[in-house]
mmCIF file of C-alpha atoms in Angstrom:
data_model
loop_
_atom_site.group_PDB
_atom_site.id
_atom_site.type_symbol
_atom_site.label_atom_id
_atom_site.label_comp_id
_atom_site.label_asym_id
_atom_site.label_seq_id
_atom_site.Cartn_x
_atom_site.Cartn_y
_atom_site.Cartn_z
ATOM 1 C CA UNK Z 1 70.411 13.311 -99.188
ATOM 2 C CA UNK Z 2 70.482 11.806 -95.656
ATOM 3 C CA UNK Z 3 67.448 12.151 -93.526
ATOM 4 C CA UNK Z 4 67.626 13.039 -90.001
ATOM 5 C CA UNK Z 5 64.385 10.691 -89.232
ATOM 6 C CA UNK Z 6 61.909 8.628 -91.330
ATOM 7 C CA UNK Z 7 60.004 5.127 -90.603
ATOM 8 C CA UNK Z 8 61.534 2.226 -89.960
ATOM 9 C CA UNK Z 9 59.429 0.624 -92.533
ATOM 10 C CA UNK Z 10 60.661 -3.095 -93.773
ATOM 11 C CA UNK Z 11 62.588 -3.402 -96.627
ATOM 12 C CA UNK Z 12 61.457 -6.071 -99.656
ATOM 13 C CA UNK Z 13 63.099 -9.472 -99.480
ATOM 14 C CA UNK Z 14 63.603 -9.198 -102.848
ATOM 15 C CA UNK Z 15 64.297 -5.691 -103.675
ATOM 16 C CA UNK Z 16 67.017 -5.396 -106.685
ATOM 17 C CA UNK Z 17 70.649 -4.021 -106.865
ATOM 18 C CA UNK Z 18 70.821 -4.601 -102.803
ATOM 19 C CA UNK Z 19 74.347 -4.263 -101.639
ATOM 20 C CA UNK Z 20 76.431 -3.582 -98.774
ATOM 21 C CA UNK Z 21 76.335 0.223 -97.775
ATOM 22 C CA UNK Z 22 78.872 1.954 -96.712
ATOM 23 C CA UNK Z 23 78.023 2.381 -93.714
ATOM 24 C CA UNK Z 24 77.299 -1.262 -93.365
ATOM 25 C CA UNK Z 25 81.608 -1.242 -94.622
ATOM 26 C CA UNK Z 26 82.602 0.630 -92.300
ATOM 27 C CA UNK Z 27 80.889 -1.344 -89.625
ATOM 28 C CA UNK Z 28 83.254 -4.117 -90.510
ATOM 29 C CA UNK Z 29 86.372 -2.865 -90.832
ATOM 30 C CA UNK Z 30 85.785 -1.687 -87.314
ATOM 31 C CA UNK Z 31 85.301 -5.694 -86.363
ATOM 32 C CA UNK Z 32 88.895 -5.837 -88.025
ATOM 33 C CA UNK Z 33 90.374 -4.311 -84.691
ATOM 34 C CA UNK Z 34 88.209 -6.584 -82.898
ATOM 35 C CA UNK Z 35 89.424 -9.929 -84.642
ATOM 36 C CA UNK Z 36 93.193 -8.948 -85.310
ATOM 37 C CA UNK Z 37 93.392 -8.761 -81.424
ATOM 38 C CA UNK Z 38 91.938 -12.192 -80.448
ATOM 39 C CA UNK Z 39 93.850 -13.945 -83.184
ATOM 40 C CA UNK Z 40 96.688 -11.896 -81.825
ATOM 41 C CA UNK Z 41 96.077 -13.112 -78.535
ATOM 42 C CA UNK Z 42 95.713 -16.823 -79.970
ATOM 43 C CA UNK Z 43 99.123 -16.736 -81.764
ATOM 44 C CA UNK Z 44 100.853 -15.775 -78.669
ATOM 45 C CA UNK Z 45 98.983 -18.595 -76.900
ATOM 46 C CA UNK Z 46 99.290 -21.697 -79.117
ATOM 47 C CA UNK Z 47 103.393 -20.265 -79.320
ATOM 48 C CA UNK Z 48 103.910 -20.279 -75.688
ATOM 49 C CA UNK Z 49 102.041 -23.542 -74.975
ATOM 50 C CA UNK Z 50 99.204 -22.335 -73.007
ATOM 51 C CA UNK Z 51 97.481 -24.369 -76.010
ATOM 52 C CA UNK Z 52 93.890 -25.273 -74.358
ATOM 53 C CA UNK Z 53 94.158 -21.416 -71.971
ATOM 54 C CA UNK Z 54 94.385 -19.689 -75.556
ATOM 55 C CA UNK Z 55 92.181 -21.804 -77.882
ATOM 56 C CA UNK Z 56 89.356 -21.800 -75.033
ATOM 57 C CA UNK Z 57 90.191 -17.872 -74.989
ATOM 58 C CA UNK Z 58 89.664 -17.125 -78.079
ATOM 59 C CA UNK Z 59 86.582 -19.293 -78.768
ATOM 60 C CA UNK Z 60 84.963 -16.851 -76.410
ATOM 61 C CA UNK Z 61 86.202 -13.877 -77.223
ATOM 62 C CA UNK Z 62 85.196 -14.383 -81.269
ATOM 63 C CA UNK Z 63 81.789 -15.596 -80.274
ATOM 64 C CA UNK Z 64 81.235 -12.649 -78.886
ATOM 65 C CA UNK Z 65 82.847 -10.561 -82.167
ATOM 66 C CA UNK Z 66 80.728 -12.034 -84.050
ATOM 67 C CA UNK Z 67 77.412 -12.286 -82.761
ATOM 68 C CA UNK Z 68 77.395 -8.619 -82.383
ATOM 69 C CA UNK Z 69 78.444 -8.609 -85.990
ATOM 70 C CA UNK Z 70 76.167 -10.871 -87.207
ATOM 71 C CA UNK Z 71 72.946 -9.356 -85.135
ATOM 72 C CA UNK Z 72 73.435 -5.970 -86.936
ATOM 73 C CA UNK Z 73 74.518 -7.775 -90.021
ATOM 74 C CA UNK Z 74 70.616 -9.750 -90.402
ATOM 75 C CA UNK Z 75 68.422 -6.205 -88.716
ATOM 76 C CA UNK Z 76 70.284 -3.994 -91.227
ATOM 77 C CA UNK Z 77 69.280 -6.595 -93.994
ATOM 78 C CA UNK Z 78 65.341 -5.808 -93.330
ATOM 79 C CA UNK Z 79 65.637 -2.213 -92.000
ATOM 80 C CA UNK Z 80 68.914 -0.422 -92.843
ATOM 81 C CA UNK Z 81 66.490 3.521 -93.271
ATOM 82 C CA UNK Z 82 69.899 4.818 -93.971
ATOM 83 C CA UNK Z 83 68.682 8.662 -91.584
ATOM 84 C CA UNK Z 84 70.438 10.413 -89.047
ATOM 85 C CA UNK Z 85 69.330 7.857 -86.444
ATOM 86 C CA UNK Z 86 69.953 4.466 -87.983
ATOM 87 C CA UNK Z 87 73.403 6.344 -88.984
ATOM 88 C CA UNK Z 88 74.527 7.835 -85.345
ATOM 89 C CA UNK Z 89 73.166 4.379 -83.622
ATOM 90 C CA UNK Z 90 75.382 2.525 -86.032
ATOM 91 C CA UNK Z 91 78.229 4.644 -84.656
ATOM 92 C CA UNK Z 92 77.527 3.703 -81.007
ATOM 93 C CA UNK Z 93 77.845 -0.200 -82.300
ATOM 94 C CA UNK Z 94 81.335 0.670 -83.439
ATOM 95 C CA UNK Z 95 82.343 2.705 -80.209
ATOM 96 C CA UNK Z 96 81.425 -0.895 -78.307
ATOM 97 C CA UNK Z 97 83.097 -3.196 -81.192
ATOM 98 C CA UNK Z 98 86.172 -0.525 -80.341
ATOM 99 C CA UNK Z 99 85.697 -0.946 -76.420
ATOM 100 C CA UNK Z 100 85.305 -4.673 -76.729
ATOM 101 C CA UNK Z 101 88.689 -4.913 -79.245
ATOM 102 C CA UNK Z 102 90.129 -2.533 -76.329
ATOM 103 C CA UNK Z 103 89.143 -5.541 -73.550
ATOM 104 C CA UNK Z 104 90.631 -8.627 -75.318
ATOM 105 C CA UNK Z 105 93.969 -8.060 -73.968
ATOM 106 C CA UNK Z 106 92.767 -8.488 -70.736
ATOM 107 C CA UNK Z 107 90.783 -11.238 -71.186
ATOM 108 C CA UNK Z 108 93.231 -13.989 -72.045
ATOM 109 C CA UNK Z 109 96.083 -12.414 -70.019
ATOM 110 C CA UNK Z 110 93.997 -11.427 -66.871
ATOM 111 C CA UNK Z 111 90.716 -13.779 -67.154
ATOM 112 C CA UNK Z 112 88.686 -10.671 -67.112
ATOM 113 C CA UNK Z 113 85.768 -9.759 -69.288
ATOM 114 C CA UNK Z 114 84.733 -6.872 -67.686
ATOM 115 C CA UNK Z 115 85.773 -4.783 -70.599
ATOM 116 C CA UNK Z 116 85.123 -6.803 -72.913
ATOM 117 C CA UNK Z 117 81.312 -7.730 -71.816
ATOM 118 C CA UNK Z 118 81.077 -3.063 -71.316
ATOM 119 C CA UNK Z 119 81.757 -3.365 -74.994
ATOM 120 C CA UNK Z 120 79.451 -5.853 -75.767
ATOM 121 C CA UNK Z 121 76.550 -4.134 -73.523
ATOM 122 C CA UNK Z 122 76.372 -1.217 -75.413
ATOM 123 C CA UNK Z 123 76.285 -3.207 -79.457
ATOM 124 C CA UNK Z 124 73.657 -4.692 -77.824
ATOM 125 C CA UNK Z 125 71.892 -2.105 -76.052
ATOM 126 C CA UNK Z 126 72.310 0.427 -79.173
ATOM 127 C CA UNK Z 127 70.873 -2.834 -80.939
ATOM 128 C CA UNK Z 128 67.385 -2.602 -78.941
ATOM 129 C CA UNK Z 129 66.859 0.452 -79.768
ATOM 130 C CA UNK Z 130 67.016 -0.480 -83.200
ATOM 131 C CA UNK Z 131 64.247 -3.178 -83.014
ATOM 132 C CA UNK Z 132 62.174 -0.066 -80.811
ATOM 133 C CA UNK Z 133 62.126 1.852 -83.393
ATOM 134 C CA UNK Z 134 61.081 -1.246 -86.405
ATOM 135 C CA UNK Z 135 58.471 -2.365 -83.366
ATOM 136 C CA UNK Z 136 56.927 1.299 -83.618
ATOM 137 C CA UNK Z 137 57.236 1.318 -88.000
ATOM 138 C CA UNK Z 138 56.314 -2.270 -89.281
ATOM 139 C CA UNK Z 139 52.957 -3.200 -87.317
ATOM 140 C CA UNK Z 140 53.073 -6.486 -88.886
ATOM 141 C CA UNK Z 141 56.221 -7.703 -87.184
ATOM 142 C CA UNK Z 142 55.706 -5.687 -83.837
ATOM 143 C CA UNK Z 143 55.521 -8.900 -81.837
ATOM 144 C CA UNK Z 144 59.164 -9.843 -83.730
ATOM 145 C CA UNK Z 145 60.850 -6.423 -83.524
ATOM 146 C CA UNK Z 146 59.648 -6.489 -79.222
ATOM 147 C CA UNK Z 147 60.757 -9.914 -79.036
ATOM 148 C CA UNK Z 148 64.070 -9.355 -80.101
ATOM 149 C CA UNK Z 149 64.051 -6.380 -78.164
ATOM 150 C CA UNK Z 150 63.735 -7.908 -74.895
ATOM 151 C CA UNK Z 151 65.179 -10.851 -75.686
ATOM 152 C CA UNK Z 152 68.594 -8.930 -76.241
ATOM 153 C CA UNK Z 153 67.608 -6.835 -73.048
ATOM 154 C CA UNK Z 154 67.559 -9.793 -70.716
ATOM 155 C CA UNK Z 155 70.460 -11.668 -72.020
ATOM 156 C CA UNK Z 156 73.020 -8.614 -71.571
ATOM 157 C CA UNK Z 157 71.125 -8.248 -67.899
ATOM 158 C CA UNK Z 158 72.484 -12.158 -67.784
ATOM 159 C CA UNK Z 159 75.967 -10.961 -68.956
ATOM 160 C CA UNK Z 160 76.356 -8.531 -66.407
ATOM 161 C CA UNK Z 161 75.180 -10.896 -64.180
ATOM 162 C CA UNK Z 162 77.744 -13.293 -64.869
ATOM 163 C CA UNK Z 163 81.219 -10.756 -64.428
ATOM 164 C CA UNK Z 164 80.095 -11.729 -60.834
ATOM 165 C CA UNK Z 165 79.860 -15.581 -60.549
ATOM 166 C CA UNK Z 166 82.056 -17.511 -58.509
ATOM 167 C CA UNK Z 167 85.574 -18.468 -61.067
ATOM 168 C CA UNK Z 168 84.780 -21.856 -61.416
ATOM 169 C CA UNK Z 169 81.211 -21.102 -62.791
ATOM 170 C CA UNK Z 170 82.948 -18.360 -65.929
ATOM 171 C CA UNK Z 171 82.398 -21.557 -68.244
ATOM 172 C CA UNK Z 172 79.641 -22.384 -67.079
ATOM 173 C CA UNK Z 173 77.674 -19.085 -66.845
ATOM 174 C CA UNK Z 174 78.854 -18.122 -70.420
ATOM 175 C CA UNK Z 175 77.581 -21.065 -72.483
ATOM 176 C CA UNK Z 176 74.231 -20.689 -71.070
ATOM 177 C CA UNK Z 177 73.991 -17.014 -72.239
ATOM 178 C CA UNK Z 178 75.074 -18.205 -75.333
ATOM 179 C CA UNK Z 179 72.430 -20.685 -75.799
ATOM 180 C CA UNK Z 180 70.849 -17.539 -74.748
ATOM 181 C CA UNK Z 181 71.605 -15.527 -76.880
ATOM 182 C CA UNK Z 182 71.587 -18.014 -79.649
ATOM 183 C CA UNK Z 183 67.969 -18.911 -79.124
ATOM 184 C CA UNK Z 184 66.755 -15.083 -79.092
ATOM 185 C CA UNK Z 185 66.282 -14.593 -82.788
ATOM 186 C CA UNK Z 186 64.795 -18.380 -83.338
ATOM 187 C CA UNK Z 187 61.599 -16.717 -80.640
ATOM 188 C CA UNK Z 188 61.224 -13.822 -81.993
ATOM 189 C CA UNK Z 189 61.000 -14.679 -86.144
ATOM 190 C CA UNK Z 190 58.295 -17.361 -85.193
ATOM 191 C CA UNK Z 191 56.539 -14.920 -84.198
ATOM 192 C CA UNK Z 192 57.338 -13.461 -87.943
ATOM 193 C CA UNK Z 193 59.657 -13.256 -89.952
ATOM 194 C CA UNK Z 194 61.792 -10.370 -91.007
ATOM 195 C CA UNK Z 195 62.627 -9.630 -94.680
ATOM 196 C CA UNK Z 196 66.258 -10.222 -94.711
ATOM 197 C CA UNK Z 197 67.414 -10.372 -98.493
ATOM 198 C CA UNK Z 198 69.255 -13.817 -99.312
ATOM 199 C CA UNK Z 199 71.267 -12.062 -101.930
ATOM 200 C CA UNK Z 200 72.576 -9.348 -99.301
ATOM 201 C CA UNK Z 201 72.894 -11.531 -96.724
ATOM 202 C CA UNK Z 202 75.640 -13.490 -98.391
ATOM 203 C CA UNK Z 203 77.587 -10.771 -99.750
ATOM 204 C CA UNK Z 204 77.912 -9.514 -96.018
ATOM 205 C CA UNK Z 205 79.010 -12.544 -95.019
ATOM 206 C CA UNK Z 206 81.677 -13.015 -97.627
ATOM 207 C CA UNK Z 207 82.392 -9.105 -96.976
ATOM 208 C CA UNK Z 208 83.548 -10.637 -93.483
ATOM 209 C CA UNK Z 209 84.645 -13.984 -95.084
ATOM 210 C CA UNK Z 210 87.564 -11.264 -96.760
ATOM 211 C CA UNK Z 211 88.070 -9.138 -93.612
ATOM 212 C CA UNK Z 212 89.264 -12.361 -91.847
ATOM 213 C CA UNK Z 213 90.759 -14.414 -94.595
ATOM 214 C CA UNK Z 214 92.982 -10.250 -95.290
ATOM 215 C CA UNK Z 215 93.148 -10.956 -90.972
ATOM 216 C CA UNK Z 216 95.123 -13.967 -91.350
ATOM 217 C CA UNK Z 217 97.723 -12.422 -94.872
ATOM 218 C CA UNK Z 218 98.709 -9.457 -93.082
ATOM 219 C CA UNK Z 219 99.833 -11.258 -89.748
ATOM 220 C CA UNK Z 220 101.106 -13.783 -91.641
ATOM 221 C CA UNK Z 221 103.366 -11.526 -93.490
ATOM 222 C CA UNK Z 222 103.852 -9.346 -90.171
ATOM 223 C CA UNK Z 223 105.654 -12.167 -88.642
ATOM 224 C CA UNK Z 224 107.660 -13.111 -92.151
ATOM 225 C CA UNK Z 225 108.714 -9.410 -92.067
ATOM 226 C CA UNK Z 226 109.746 -8.780 -88.617
ATOM 227 C CA UNK Z 227 111.590 -12.278 -88.952
ATOM 228 C CA UNK Z 228 113.323 -11.168 -92.094
ATOM 229 C CA UNK Z 229 114.041 -7.466 -90.323
ATOM 230 C CA UNK Z 230 115.898 -9.490 -87.775
ATOM 231 C CA UNK Z 231 118.092 -11.179 -89.916
ATOM 232 C CA UNK Z 232 116.460 -14.684 -89.923
ATOM 233 C CA UNK Z 233 116.293 -14.762 -93.824
ATOM 234 C CA UNK Z 234 116.043 -18.158 -95.809
ATOM 235 C CA UNK Z 235 115.008 -20.619 -98.329
ATOM 236 C CA UNK Z 236 112.713 -22.718 -95.641
ATOM 237 C CA UNK Z 237 111.201 -19.238 -94.029
ATOM 238 C CA UNK Z 238 110.263 -17.927 -97.963
ATOM 239 C CA UNK Z 239 109.220 -21.588 -98.586
ATOM 240 C CA UNK Z 240 106.926 -21.050 -96.112
ATOM 241 C CA UNK Z 241 105.380 -17.950 -96.719
ATOM 242 C CA UNK Z 242 104.731 -19.293 -99.874
ATOM 243 C CA UNK Z 243 102.837 -22.008 -98.837
ATOM 244 C CA UNK Z 244 101.215 -19.946 -96.958
ATOM 245 C CA UNK Z 245 100.098 -17.840 -99.458
ATOM 246 C CA UNK Z 246 98.985 -20.703 -101.635
ATOM 247 C CA UNK Z 247 96.698 -22.351 -98.203
ATOM 248 C CA UNK Z 248 95.070 -18.424 -97.759
ATOM 249 C CA UNK Z 249 94.312 -18.033 -101.042
ATOM 250 C CA UNK Z 250 93.107 -21.873 -101.660
ATOM 251 C CA UNK Z 251 90.637 -20.884 -98.635
ATOM 252 C CA UNK Z 252 89.304 -18.128 -100.627
ATOM 253 C CA UNK Z 253 88.778 -19.730 -103.869
ATOM 254 C CA UNK Z 254 87.070 -22.439 -102.284
ATOM 255 C CA UNK Z 255 84.654 -20.273 -99.851
ATOM 256 C CA UNK Z 256 83.585 -17.682 -103.344
ATOM 257 C CA UNK Z 257 83.027 -21.036 -105.878
ATOM 258 C CA UNK Z 258 79.799 -22.023 -103.588
ATOM 259 C CA UNK Z 259 77.469 -19.061 -103.776
ATOM 260 C CA UNK Z 260 74.800 -19.609 -101.517
ATOM 261 C CA UNK Z 261 72.226 -16.754 -101.891
ATOM 262 C CA UNK Z 262 69.512 -19.759 -103.016
ATOM 263 C CA UNK Z 263 70.470 -22.362 -99.958
ATOM 264 C CA UNK Z 264 68.655 -19.337 -97.789
ATOM 265 C CA UNK Z 265 64.852 -20.683 -98.796
ATOM 266 C CA UNK Z 266 63.586 -21.250 -95.694
ATOM 267 C CA UNK Z 267 64.192 -19.260 -92.140
ATOM 268 C CA UNK Z 268 65.794 -22.961 -90.988
ATOM 269 C CA UNK Z 269 68.242 -22.871 -93.673
ATOM 270 C CA UNK Z 270 69.385 -19.321 -93.208
ATOM 271 C CA UNK Z 271 69.175 -19.550 -89.547
ATOM 272 C CA UNK Z 272 71.747 -23.060 -90.035
ATOM 273 C CA UNK Z 273 74.293 -21.254 -92.193
ATOM 274 C CA UNK Z 274 74.266 -18.090 -90.670
ATOM 275 C CA UNK Z 275 75.137 -19.335 -86.808
ATOM 276 C CA UNK Z 276 77.849 -22.402 -88.429
ATOM 277 C CA UNK Z 277 79.437 -19.369 -90.202
ATOM 278 C CA UNK Z 278 81.277 -19.048 -86.530
ATOM 279 C CA UNK Z 279 83.010 -21.685 -87.270
ATOM 280 C CA UNK Z 280 83.757 -20.529 -91.075
ATOM 281 C CA UNK Z 281 85.469 -17.237 -89.783
ATOM 282 C CA UNK Z 282 87.204 -18.002 -86.415
ATOM 283 C CA UNK Z 283 88.784 -21.172 -88.493
ATOM 284 C CA UNK Z 284 90.172 -18.940 -91.138
ATOM 285 C CA UNK Z 285 90.980 -15.895 -88.304
ATOM 286 C CA UNK Z 286 92.763 -18.539 -86.822
ATOM 287 C CA UNK Z 287 94.840 -20.123 -89.727
ATOM 288 C CA UNK Z 288 96.849 -16.418 -89.526
ATOM 289 C CA UNK Z 289 97.757 -17.315 -85.876
ATOM 290 C CA UNK Z 290 98.727 -21.067 -86.682
ATOM 291 C CA UNK Z 291 100.906 -19.393 -89.849
ATOM 292 C CA UNK Z 292 102.556 -16.735 -87.083
ATOM 293 C CA UNK Z 293 103.066 -20.199 -85.297
ATOM 294 C CA UNK Z 294 104.929 -22.017 -87.703
ATOM 295 C CA UNK Z 295 107.178 -18.658 -88.242
ATOM 296 C CA UNK Z 296 107.840 -18.981 -84.664
ATOM 297 C CA UNK Z 297 109.006 -22.887 -85.064
ATOM 298 C CA UNK Z 298 111.151 -22.246 -87.368
ATOM 299 C CA UNK Z 299 112.795 -19.576 -85.778
ATOM 300 C CA UNK Z 300 112.865 -22.173 -82.664
ATOM 301 C CA UNK Z 301 111.690 -18.951 -80.912
ATOM 302 C CA UNK Z 302 108.312 -21.265 -79.950
ATOM 303 C CA UNK Z 303 107.940 -23.366 -76.787
ATOM 304 C CA UNK Z 304 105.513 -25.846 -77.811
ATOM 305 C CA UNK Z 305 106.504 -29.408 -79.741
ATOM 306 C CA UNK Z 306 106.827 -30.135 -83.170
ATOM 307 C CA UNK Z 307 103.236 -31.593 -83.752
ATOM 308 C CA UNK Z 308 101.322 -28.980 -82.239
ATOM 309 C CA UNK Z 309 102.777 -26.308 -83.945
ATOM 310 C CA UNK Z 310 101.700 -28.142 -87.113
ATOM 311 C CA UNK Z 311 97.624 -28.737 -85.904
ATOM 312 C CA UNK Z 312 98.152 -24.638 -85.092
ATOM 313 C CA UNK Z 313 97.565 -24.383 -88.660
ATOM 314 C CA UNK Z 314 96.036 -28.139 -89.775
ATOM 315 C CA UNK Z 315 93.372 -28.002 -87.481
ATOM 316 C CA UNK Z 316 91.291 -25.011 -88.428
ATOM 317 C CA UNK Z 317 92.581 -25.817 -92.368
ATOM 318 C CA UNK Z 318 90.296 -28.646 -91.467
ATOM 319 C CA UNK Z 319 87.570 -27.098 -89.271
ATOM 320 C CA UNK Z 320 87.075 -24.510 -92.120
ATOM 321 C CA UNK Z 321 86.806 -27.517 -94.814
ATOM 322 C CA UNK Z 322 84.569 -29.650 -93.067
ATOM 323 C CA UNK Z 323 82.012 -26.727 -92.314
ATOM 324 C CA UNK Z 324 82.114 -25.138 -95.240
ATOM 325 C CA UNK Z 325 81.130 -28.571 -97.360
ATOM 326 C CA UNK Z 326 78.425 -29.500 -94.718
ATOM 327 C CA UNK Z 327 77.045 -25.623 -95.144
ATOM 328 C CA UNK Z 328 77.175 -25.107 -98.982
ATOM 329 C CA UNK Z 329 78.657 -27.696 -100.869
ATOM 330 C CA UNK Z 330 77.101 -30.693 -99.672
ATOM 331 C CA UNK Z 331 73.234 -29.258 -100.733
ATOM 332 C CA UNK Z 332 74.987 -28.807 -104.377
ATOM 333 C CA UNK Z 333 75.311 -31.998 -106.931
ATOM 334 C CA UNK Z 334 78.867 -33.000 -108.053
ATOM 335 C CA UNK Z 335 80.861 -35.401 -107.322
ATOM 336 C CA UNK Z 336 83.363 -33.521 -106.316
ATOM 337 C CA UNK Z 337 81.699 -32.534 -103.309
ATOM 338 C CA UNK Z 338 83.090 -35.566 -100.904
ATOM 339 C CA UNK Z 339 86.398 -34.366 -101.529
ATOM 340 C CA UNK Z 340 85.847 -31.882 -99.432
ATOM 341 C CA UNK Z 341 85.426 -33.960 -96.029
ATOM 342 C CA UNK Z 342 88.406 -36.142 -97.650
ATOM 343 C CA UNK Z 343 90.896 -33.242 -98.131
ATOM 344 C CA UNK Z 344 90.093 -32.396 -94.435
ATOM 345 C CA UNK Z 345 91.410 -36.025 -93.388
ATOM 346 C CA UNK Z 346 94.184 -35.364 -95.834
ATOM 347 C CA UNK Z 347 95.066 -32.286 -93.703
ATOM 348 C CA UNK Z 348 95.008 -33.181 -90.191
ATOM 349 C CA UNK Z 349 97.198 -36.026 -91.593
ATOM 350 C CA UNK Z 350 100.071 -33.803 -92.956
ATOM 351 C CA UNK Z 351 100.041 -32.919 -89.749
ATOM 352 C CA UNK Z 352 102.662 -35.993 -88.926
ATOM 353 C CA UNK Z 353 104.817 -34.994 -92.075
ATOM 354 C CA UNK Z 354 107.974 -32.979 -91.837
ATOM 355 C CA UNK Z 355 106.765 -29.889 -93.249
ATOM 356 C CA UNK Z 356 102.452 -29.883 -92.476
ATOM 357 C CA UNK Z 357 102.499 -26.230 -93.472
ATOM 358 C CA UNK Z 358 103.973 -27.051 -97.500
ATOM 359 C CA UNK Z 359 102.068 -30.375 -97.450
ATOM 360 C CA UNK Z 360 98.525 -28.686 -96.030
ATOM 361 C CA UNK Z 361 99.212 -26.111 -98.768
ATOM 362 C CA UNK Z 362 99.310 -29.217 -101.382
ATOM 363 C CA UNK Z 363 96.101 -30.690 -100.302
ATOM 364 C CA UNK Z 364 93.952 -27.542 -100.967
ATOM 365 C CA UNK Z 365 95.682 -26.487 -104.402
ATOM 366 C CA UNK Z 366 94.618 -30.348 -105.254
ATOM 367 C CA UNK Z 367 91.039 -29.352 -104.229
ATOM 368 C CA UNK Z 368 90.774 -26.401 -105.770
ATOM 369 C CA UNK Z 369 91.709 -28.165 -109.429
ATOM 370 C CA UNK Z 370 89.680 -30.913 -108.582
ATOM 371 C CA UNK Z 371 86.992 -28.959 -107.763
ATOM 372 C CA UNK Z 372 87.113 -26.819 -111.622
ATOM 373 C CA UNK Z 373 88.144 -30.170 -113.048
ATOM 374 C CA UNK Z 374 84.061 -31.605 -111.288
ATOM 375 C CA UNK Z 375 82.595 -28.361 -112.583
ATOM 376 C CA UNK Z 376 84.224 -28.842 -116.000
ATOM 377 C CA UNK Z 377 82.607 -32.230 -116.383
ATOM 378 C CA UNK Z 378 79.107 -30.776 -114.989
ATOM 379 C CA UNK Z 379 79.354 -27.986 -117.909
ATOM 380 C CA UNK Z 380 80.286 -30.404 -120.551
ATOM 381 C CA UNK Z 381 77.360 -33.290 -119.896
ATOM 382 C CA UNK Z 382 74.886 -30.037 -120.068
ATOM 383 C CA UNK Z 383 76.460 -29.714 -123.439
ATOM 384 C CA UNK Z 384 76.468 -32.702 -124.506
ATOM 385 C CA UNK Z 385 73.078 -33.326 -123.332
ATOM 386 C CA UNK Z 386 71.822 -29.970 -124.806
#
């Protein structure tokens, strides 16, 4: 039974059977709205050949989505008390997520980030309240918790102030505030590392990866379904759908074939791995937008060149492969790991082929087979050595 209030003691980093809670799952699901809105706007911007503005807007909006999710995830791994006050504070954060999602269209269409900033500040100030609770209940890490609360508060003041900057300073202001956000955990954790749980963190990141993979499938399926409903059924469209599924399935396979909990053995490596997932999540969600662009191009409703239409999918896939290689594959033994950067280069190269989506599917499927063969080879060597 849930109690109204309990001391927010730090949970053990080696706690057994540490798994995601129903509240954390609800938190993740509410982020689907924001991710879907950002990806949809990226799709429309690319199809209309507004590539620069679309990509920039997507990266800026996705940073706010990802960073709010990341901060709650790491905090909950160390201090989830699951009392009524904790649940209510988390629900306030979820409300902020929905406000942020509502502001995504205005950010893309009018470069108006006021609603997004409002939702973001709501989420972050609720996070400040959580850290102040932790500071009160955990004397050993009180300085760390207070640093988090202070740093987050100051940065939120900066985000609000940025809304009043001249338009020509918008991007500079955003970059400055983003760097400040990234610096807060590094500064705070130096005062006493929080007791986040490696297995729990990896599970949480995996769940969010599933969410963005599902968003890519939903986006591509919706585009193809709309085309079929409009009477545009053809072998080319069906084969494009199949290729898109192979791409997403292969990305899933490659990501989850390399568990990372044993890699989070130092604070530096944990921060690098955690921060690097911004590009993992953003690239996976962008693949869905790219597949939608491919459907638009085949239906002759997109207004961008052939090469650009291919790049809408090949670039995020290549980014995914390279970042996954750096974060989870390269630190491990095995010759197959060097196939990832080669596959990324091939994915970019097939942009200039007549059927880039199908070619990407072939490259990724071949990479999965190569990884499995390499793993089989390692197991065979282990057996022979015994």
